[in-house]
Amino acid sequence: MTDTAADEVLADVRRGVGRILLNRPKALNALTTGMVAAIDRVLAAWEHRPLSAVVLASTSPKAFCAGGDIRTIREYSLAGDAEASERFFSSEYRLNARIAEYPVPVVSLIDGLCMGGGLGLSVHGGFRVVTERAVLAMPETGIGFFPDIGASYFLPRLPGSIGMYLGLTGHRLDAADALYTGLATHFVPADGLDTVGDALADHPGEPVDVVLNRLAGHSPVAESGLAQARADVDRAFGAPSLGEIDKRLRHIGTPWAATASAALESASPQSLEITHALLAGGRQRTLRECLAAELALTRTTIRTPDFLEGVRAAVVDKDRTPRWQGTSLDGRTPPA
């Protein structure tokens, strides 16, 4: 572990509960290869210890984890360093699989932003606690990429067509929406989050679910905006093709549908095609098969003009005006 990674991932065991803290606050805990390797090593070392739970959390109230460090991946691509990119993605996906198969209950405390790779750290564990400040999303189609970290496994398994909607549009979920979809399992107010580890340590013989329910505040799930739009989500995003999704959204004609249409129109056409096919096939694959398919796709996608341009617009120049290659949903070619 490098000194930097040691500072960016803090880990200890207290009273039978393993605690891993992401500690790269200035970058909103964007994951580097070193951070991924550090978390993986810690979990490997703890795998056969008699722990009652492992808690994953952040030192920052702004973010659990904003995703992978895509700026660095873009730099690898521009430098032609395919090996460095492969090392990052293969390490990250191996960690996703480890969390999914971990013999000890993994409890993620999601306070603030949780996007992309942040969902990879949390969703594959059994327990995902959100606070009122939680914001979850898979925004990859907006940067010329696709929902990875096993998203082609967990998104198609969400109720109805919610997963296709989230994957294509990058829609941001609040705590109520996260609980409604099942991406989150429990709600604990932000001011009670620090007590979770101690509560688990105080009751090592009780099921984690029982301990978390005892800490829970009033669940906001009844306020889910996604629940209110659910019928339209299923109608539009259950369509068999991108063109038909767009057509149904225009037919629905509500403010929600207009927002979804605008999100699709602003996304990378290449990313939409890749994502639609990936999620459609993911329902019949195991998690490890999904991760393998995603890894194969990263090798080509990160070298494409849309990825280089999307990351430039989002995190390098931050002008938010990517100029995509290819055609949009309605068949128009973006202006040169």
PDB file of C-alpha atoms in Angstrom, residues 158-329:
ATOM      1  CA  LEU A 158     -34.694  -3.599  -9.959  1.00  0.00           C
ATOM      2  CA  PRO A 159     -38.518  -3.511 -10.135  1.00  0.00           C
ATOM      3  CA  GLY A 160     -40.093  -3.119 -13.574  1.00  0.00           C
ATOM      4  CA  SER A 161     -38.063  -0.989 -15.985  1.00  0.00           C
ATOM      5  CA  ILE A 162     -36.495   1.252 -13.340  1.00  0.00           C
ATOM      6  CA  GLY A 163     -33.011  -0.129 -14.002  1.00  0.00           C
ATOM      7  CA  MET A 164     -33.148   0.675 -17.716  1.00  0.00           C
ATOM      8  CA  TYR A 165     -34.384   4.180 -16.865  1.00  0.00           C
ATOM      9  CA  LEU A 166     -31.582   4.806 -14.365  1.00  0.00           C
ATOM     10  CA  GLY A 167     -28.900   3.347 -16.615  1.00  0.00           C
ATOM     11  CA  LEU A 168     -29.861   5.291 -19.735  1.00  0.00           C
ATOM     12  CA  THR A 169     -30.698   8.673 -18.193  1.00  0.00           C
ATOM     13  CA  GLY A 170     -28.376   8.867 -15.170  1.00  0.00           C
ATOM     14  CA  HIS A 171     -31.352  10.062 -13.091  1.00  0.00           C
ATOM     15  CA  ARG A 172     -30.358  11.014  -9.545  1.00  0.00           C
ATOM     16  CA  LEU A 173     -32.136   9.240  -6.704  1.00  0.00           C
ATOM     17  CA  ASP A 174     -32.718  10.818  -3.323  1.00  0.00           C
ATOM     18  CA  ALA A 175     -33.050   8.733  -0.160  1.00  0.00           C
ATOM     19  CA  ALA A 176     -36.768   8.082  -0.756  1.00  0.00           C
ATOM     20  CA  ASP A 177     -36.149   6.874  -4.317  1.00  0.00           C
ATOM     21  CA  ALA A 178     -33.178   4.750  -3.248  1.00  0.00           C
ATOM     22  CA  LEU A 179     -35.312   2.988  -0.644  1.00  0.00           C
ATOM     23  CA  TYR A 180     -38.211   2.581  -3.069  1.00  0.00           C
ATOM     24  CA  THR A 181     -36.016   0.895  -5.703  1.00  0.00           C
ATOM     25  CA  GLY A 182     -34.195  -1.314  -3.197  1.00  0.00           C
ATOM     26  CA  LEU A 183     -30.786   0.185  -3.943  1.00  0.00           C
ATOM     27  CA  ALA A 184     -30.916   1.251  -0.293  1.00  0.00           C
ATOM     28  CA  THR A 185     -32.117  -1.054   2.479  1.00  0.00           C
ATOM     29  CA  HIS A 186     -32.355   1.241   5.526  1.00  0.00           C
ATOM     30  CA  PHE A 187     -32.709   4.906   6.442  1.00  0.00           C
ATOM     31  CA  VAL A 188     -30.763   6.470   9.312  1.00  0.00           C
ATOM     32  CA  PRO A 189     -30.645  10.257   9.824  1.00  0.00           C
ATOM     33  CA  ALA A 190     -27.214  11.782   9.191  1.00  0.00           C
ATOM     34  CA  ASP A 191     -26.808  12.785  12.818  1.00  0.00           C
ATOM     35  CA  GLY A 192     -27.226   9.146  13.846  1.00  0.00           C
ATOM     36  CA  LEU A 193     -24.828   7.612  11.343  1.00  0.00           C
ATOM     37  CA  ASP A 194     -21.826   7.596  13.679  1.00  0.00           C
ATOM     38  CA  THR A 195     -23.691   5.296  16.068  1.00  0.00           C
ATOM     39  CA  VAL A 196     -24.110   2.462  13.552  1.00  0.00           C
ATOM     40  CA  GLY A 197     -20.725   0.838  14.105  1.00  0.00           C
ATOM     41  CA  ASP A 198     -21.063   0.949  17.889  1.00  0.00           C
ATOM     42  CA  ALA A 199     -24.622  -0.412  17.768  1.00  0.00           C
ATOM     43  CA  LEU A 200     -23.454  -3.359  15.675  1.00  0.00           C
ATOM     44  CA  ALA A 201     -20.605  -3.946  18.130  1.00  0.00           C
ATOM     45  CA  ASP A 202     -22.988  -3.732  21.102  1.00  0.00           C
ATOM     46  CA  HIS A 203     -25.260  -6.439  19.655  1.00  0.00           C
ATOM     47  CA  PRO A 204     -22.999  -8.948  17.872  1.00  0.00           C
ATOM     48  CA  GLY A 205     -25.507 -11.789  18.235  1.00  0.00           C
ATOM     49  CA  GLU A 206     -28.421  -9.945  16.637  1.00  0.00           C
ATOM     50  CA  PRO A 207     -29.170  -9.858  12.912  1.00  0.00           C
ATOM     51  CA  VAL A 208     -27.769  -6.695  11.291  1.00  0.00           C
ATOM     52  CA  ASP A 209     -31.232  -5.912   9.937  1.00  0.00           C
ATOM     53  CA  VAL A 210     -32.681  -5.793  13.476  1.00  0.00           C
ATOM     54  CA  VAL A 211     -29.910  -3.471  14.711  1.00  0.00           C
ATOM     55  CA  LEU A 212     -30.331  -1.102  11.746  1.00  0.00           C
ATOM     56  CA  ASN A 213     -34.111  -1.026  12.102  1.00  0.00           C
ATOM     57  CA  ARG A 214     -33.690   0.025  15.698  1.00  0.00           C
ATOM     58  CA  LEU A 215     -31.579   3.022  14.599  1.00  0.00           C
ATOM     59  CA  ALA A 216     -33.819   4.002  11.714  1.00  0.00           C
ATOM     60  CA  GLY A 217     -35.573   7.318  11.645  1.00  0.00           C
ATOM     61  CA  HIS A 218     -38.912   7.809   9.930  1.00  0.00           C
ATOM     62  CA  SER A 219     -38.426   6.396   6.428  1.00  0.00           C
ATOM     63  CA  PRO A 220     -38.986   8.927   3.618  1.00  0.00           C
ATOM     64  CA  VAL A 221     -39.933   6.169   1.138  1.00  0.00           C
ATOM     65  CA  ALA A 222     -43.540   7.414   0.886  1.00  0.00           C
ATOM     66  CA  GLU A 223     -42.185  10.635  -0.649  1.00  0.00           C
ATOM     67  CA  SER A 224     -40.522   8.863  -3.591  1.00  0.00           C
ATOM     68  CA  GLY A 225     -41.020  10.809  -6.806  1.00  0.00           C
ATOM     69  CA  LEU A 226     -39.962   7.745  -8.740  1.00  0.00           C
ATOM     70  CA  ALA A 227     -42.838   5.783  -7.214  1.00  0.00           C
ATOM     71  CA  GLN A 228     -45.271   8.398  -8.518  1.00  0.00           C
ATOM     72  CA  ALA A 229     -43.799   8.168 -12.039  1.00  0.00           C
ATOM     73  CA  ARG A 230     -43.507   4.372 -11.921  1.00  0.00           C
ATOM     74  CA  ALA A 231     -46.262   3.524 -14.422  1.00  0.00           C
ATOM     75  CA  ASP A 232     -44.759   5.871 -17.008  1.00  0.00           C
ATOM     76  CA  VAL A 233     -41.231   4.595 -16.287  1.00  0.00           C
ATOM     77  CA  ASP A 234     -42.311   1.028 -16.979  1.00  0.00           C
ATOM     78  CA  ARG A 235     -44.305   1.981 -20.071  1.00  0.00           C
ATOM     79  CA  ALA A 236     -41.516   3.972 -21.701  1.00  0.00           C
ATOM     80  CA  PHE A 237     -38.373   2.152 -20.617  1.00  0.00           C
ATOM     81  CA  GLY A 238     -39.879  -1.303 -21.078  1.00  0.00           C
ATOM     82  CA  ALA A 239     -39.840  -0.620 -24.842  1.00  0.00           C
ATOM     83  CA  PRO A 240     -37.695  -2.997 -26.920  1.00  0.00           C
ATOM     84  CA  SER A 241     -35.501  -0.326 -28.559  1.00  0.00           C
ATOM     85  CA  LEU A 242     -34.054   3.125 -27.898  1.00  0.00           C
ATOM     86  CA  GLY A 243     -36.144   4.626 -30.685  1.00  0.00           C
ATOM     87  CA  GLU A 244     -39.320   3.170 -29.211  1.00  0.00           C
ATOM     88  CA  ILE A 245     -38.387   4.444 -25.733  1.00  0.00           C
ATOM     89  CA  ASP A 246     -38.018   7.935 -27.177  1.00  0.00           C
ATOM     90  CA  LYS A 247     -41.326   7.639 -29.041  1.00  0.00           C
ATOM     91  CA  ARG A 248     -43.194   6.526 -25.921  1.00  0.00           C
ATOM     92  CA  LEU A 249     -41.731   9.348 -23.853  1.00  0.00           C
ATOM     93  CA  ARG A 250     -42.915  11.882 -26.407  1.00  0.00           C
ATOM     94  CA  HIS A 251     -46.358  10.276 -26.383  1.00  0.00           C
ATOM     95  CA  ILE A 252     -46.576  10.383 -22.569  1.00  0.00           C
ATOM     96  CA  GLY A 253     -45.834  14.094 -22.718  1.00  0.00           C
ATOM     97  CA  THR A 254     -45.616  14.825 -18.970  1.00  0.00           C
ATOM     98  CA  PRO A 255     -42.898  16.994 -17.356  1.00  0.00           C
ATOM     99  CA  TRP A 256     -41.252  13.773 -16.137  1.00  0.00           C
ATOM    100  CA  ALA A 257     -41.217  12.386 -19.694  1.00  0.00           C
ATOM    101  CA  ALA A 258     -39.813  15.648 -21.080  1.00  0.00           C
ATOM    102  CA  THR A 259     -36.986  15.542 -18.538  1.00  0.00           C
ATOM    103  CA  ALA A 260     -36.225  11.908 -19.402  1.00  0.00           C
ATOM    104  CA  SER A 261     -36.244  12.746 -23.141  1.00  0.00           C
ATOM    105  CA  ALA A 262     -33.856  15.639 -22.565  1.00  0.00           C
ATOM    106  CA  ALA A 263     -31.510  13.366 -20.610  1.00  0.00           C
ATOM    107  CA  LEU A 264     -31.429  10.858 -23.465  1.00  0.00           C
ATOM    108  CA  GLU A 265     -30.900  13.626 -26.019  1.00  0.00           C
ATOM    109  CA  SER A 266     -27.915  15.012 -24.121  1.00  0.00           C
ATOM    110  CA  ALA A 267     -26.262  11.605 -23.563  1.00  0.00           C
ATOM    111  CA  SER A 268     -23.695   9.985 -25.826  1.00  0.00           C
ATOM    112  CA  PRO A 269     -25.533   8.080 -28.594  1.00  0.00           C
ATOM    113  CA  GLN A 270     -22.798   5.435 -28.493  1.00  0.00           C
ATOM    114  CA  SER A 271     -23.206   5.038 -24.729  1.00  0.00           C
ATOM    115  CA  LEU A 272     -26.975   4.685 -25.026  1.00  0.00           C
ATOM    116  CA  GLU A 273     -26.599   1.856 -27.572  1.00  0.00           C
ATOM    117  CA  ILE A 274     -24.011   0.038 -25.449  1.00  0.00           C
ATOM    118  CA  THR A 275     -26.018   0.494 -22.247  1.00  0.00           C
ATOM    119  CA  HIS A 276     -29.337  -0.639 -23.715  1.00  0.00           C
ATOM    120  CA  ALA A 277     -27.787  -3.844 -25.058  1.00  0.00           C
ATOM    121  CA  LEU A 278     -25.794  -4.481 -21.872  1.00  0.00           C
ATOM    122  CA  LEU A 279     -28.778  -4.101 -19.533  1.00  0.00           C
ATOM    123  CA  ALA A 280     -31.078  -6.116 -21.787  1.00  0.00           C
ATOM    124  CA  GLY A 281     -28.642  -9.032 -21.627  1.00  0.00           C
ATOM    125  CA  GLY A 282     -27.709  -8.646 -17.973  1.00  0.00           C
ATOM    126  CA  ARG A 283     -30.839 -10.198 -16.537  1.00  0.00           C
ATOM    127  CA  GLN A 284     -29.770 -13.651 -17.716  1.00  0.00           C
ATOM    128  CA  ARG A 285     -26.142 -13.376 -16.561  1.00  0.00           C
ATOM    129  CA  THR A 286     -24.551 -14.016 -13.185  1.00  0.00           C
ATOM    130  CA  LEU A 287     -22.745 -11.135 -11.476  1.00  0.00           C
ATOM    131  CA  ARG A 288     -19.354 -12.505 -12.472  1.00  0.00           C
ATOM    132  CA  GLU A 289     -20.516 -12.898 -16.084  1.00  0.00           C
ATOM    133  CA  CYS A 290     -21.756  -9.300 -16.046  1.00  0.00           C
ATOM    134  CA  LEU A 291     -18.451  -8.041 -14.655  1.00  0.00           C
ATOM    135  CA  ALA A 292     -16.537  -9.985 -17.334  1.00  0.00           C
ATOM    136  CA  ALA A 293     -18.715  -8.497 -20.087  1.00  0.00           C
ATOM    137  CA  GLU A 294     -18.233  -5.017 -18.658  1.00  0.00           C
ATOM    138  CA  LEU A 295     -14.456  -5.452 -18.437  1.00  0.00           C
ATOM    139  CA  ALA A 296     -14.328  -6.473 -22.094  1.00  0.00           C
ATOM    140  CA  LEU A 297     -16.337  -3.361 -23.014  1.00  0.00           C
ATOM    141  CA  THR A 298     -14.045  -1.007 -21.080  1.00  0.00           C
ATOM    142  CA  ARG A 299     -11.106  -1.997 -23.271  1.00  0.00           C
ATOM    143  CA  THR A 300     -12.695  -0.472 -26.358  1.00  0.00           C
ATOM    144  CA  THR A 301     -14.979   2.189 -24.869  1.00  0.00           C
ATOM    145  CA  ILE A 302     -12.288   4.181 -23.043  1.00  0.00           C
ATOM    146  CA  ARG A 303     -10.427   4.723 -26.315  1.00  0.00           C
ATOM    147  CA  THR A 304     -13.428   6.130 -28.186  1.00  0.00           C
ATOM    148  CA  PRO A 305     -13.861   9.830 -29.038  1.00  0.00           C
ATOM    149  CA  ASP A 306     -17.096   9.961 -27.020  1.00  0.00           C
ATOM    150  CA  PHE A 307     -15.408   8.839 -23.790  1.00  0.00           C
ATOM    151  CA  LEU A 308     -12.476  11.220 -24.207  1.00  0.00           C
ATOM    152  CA  GLU A 309     -14.862  14.074 -25.042  1.00  0.00           C
ATOM    153  CA  GLY A 310     -17.396  13.222 -22.330  1.00  0.00           C
ATOM    154  CA  VAL A 311     -14.816  13.181 -19.551  1.00  0.00           C
ATOM    155  CA  ARG A 312     -13.245  16.362 -20.915  1.00  0.00           C
ATOM    156  CA  ALA A 313     -16.586  18.170 -20.768  1.00  0.00           C
ATOM    157  CA  ALA A 314     -17.553  16.803 -17.333  1.00  0.00           C
ATOM    158  CA  VAL A 315     -14.379  16.846 -15.244  1.00  0.00           C
ATOM    159  CA  VAL A 316     -11.475  18.386 -17.178  1.00  0.00           C
ATOM    160  CA  ASP A 317     -12.774  21.612 -18.743  1.00  0.00           C
ATOM    161  CA  LYS A 318     -16.144  21.350 -16.944  1.00  0.00           C
ATOM    162  CA  ASP A 319     -17.972  23.199 -19.729  1.00  0.00           C
ATOM    163  CA  ARG A 320     -20.744  20.546 -19.717  1.00  0.00           C
ATOM    164  CA  THR A 321     -21.075  20.767 -23.508  1.00  0.00           C
ATOM    165  CA  PRO A 322     -19.749  17.508 -24.984  1.00  0.00           C
ATOM    166  CA  ARG A 323     -19.752  17.217 -28.764  1.00  0.00           C
ATOM    167  CA  TRP A 324     -20.642  13.610 -29.444  1.00  0.00           C
ATOM    168  CA  GLN A 325     -19.798  11.520 -32.466  1.00  0.00           C
ATOM    169  CA  GLY A 326     -22.586   9.599 -34.203  1.00  0.00           C
ATOM    170  CA  THR A 327     -26.295  10.287 -34.386  1.00  0.00           C
ATOM    171  CA  SER A 328     -28.852  11.137 -31.731  1.00  0.00           C
ATOM    172  CA  LEU A 329     -32.036   9.209 -30.993  1.00  0.00           C
TER     173      LEU A 329
END
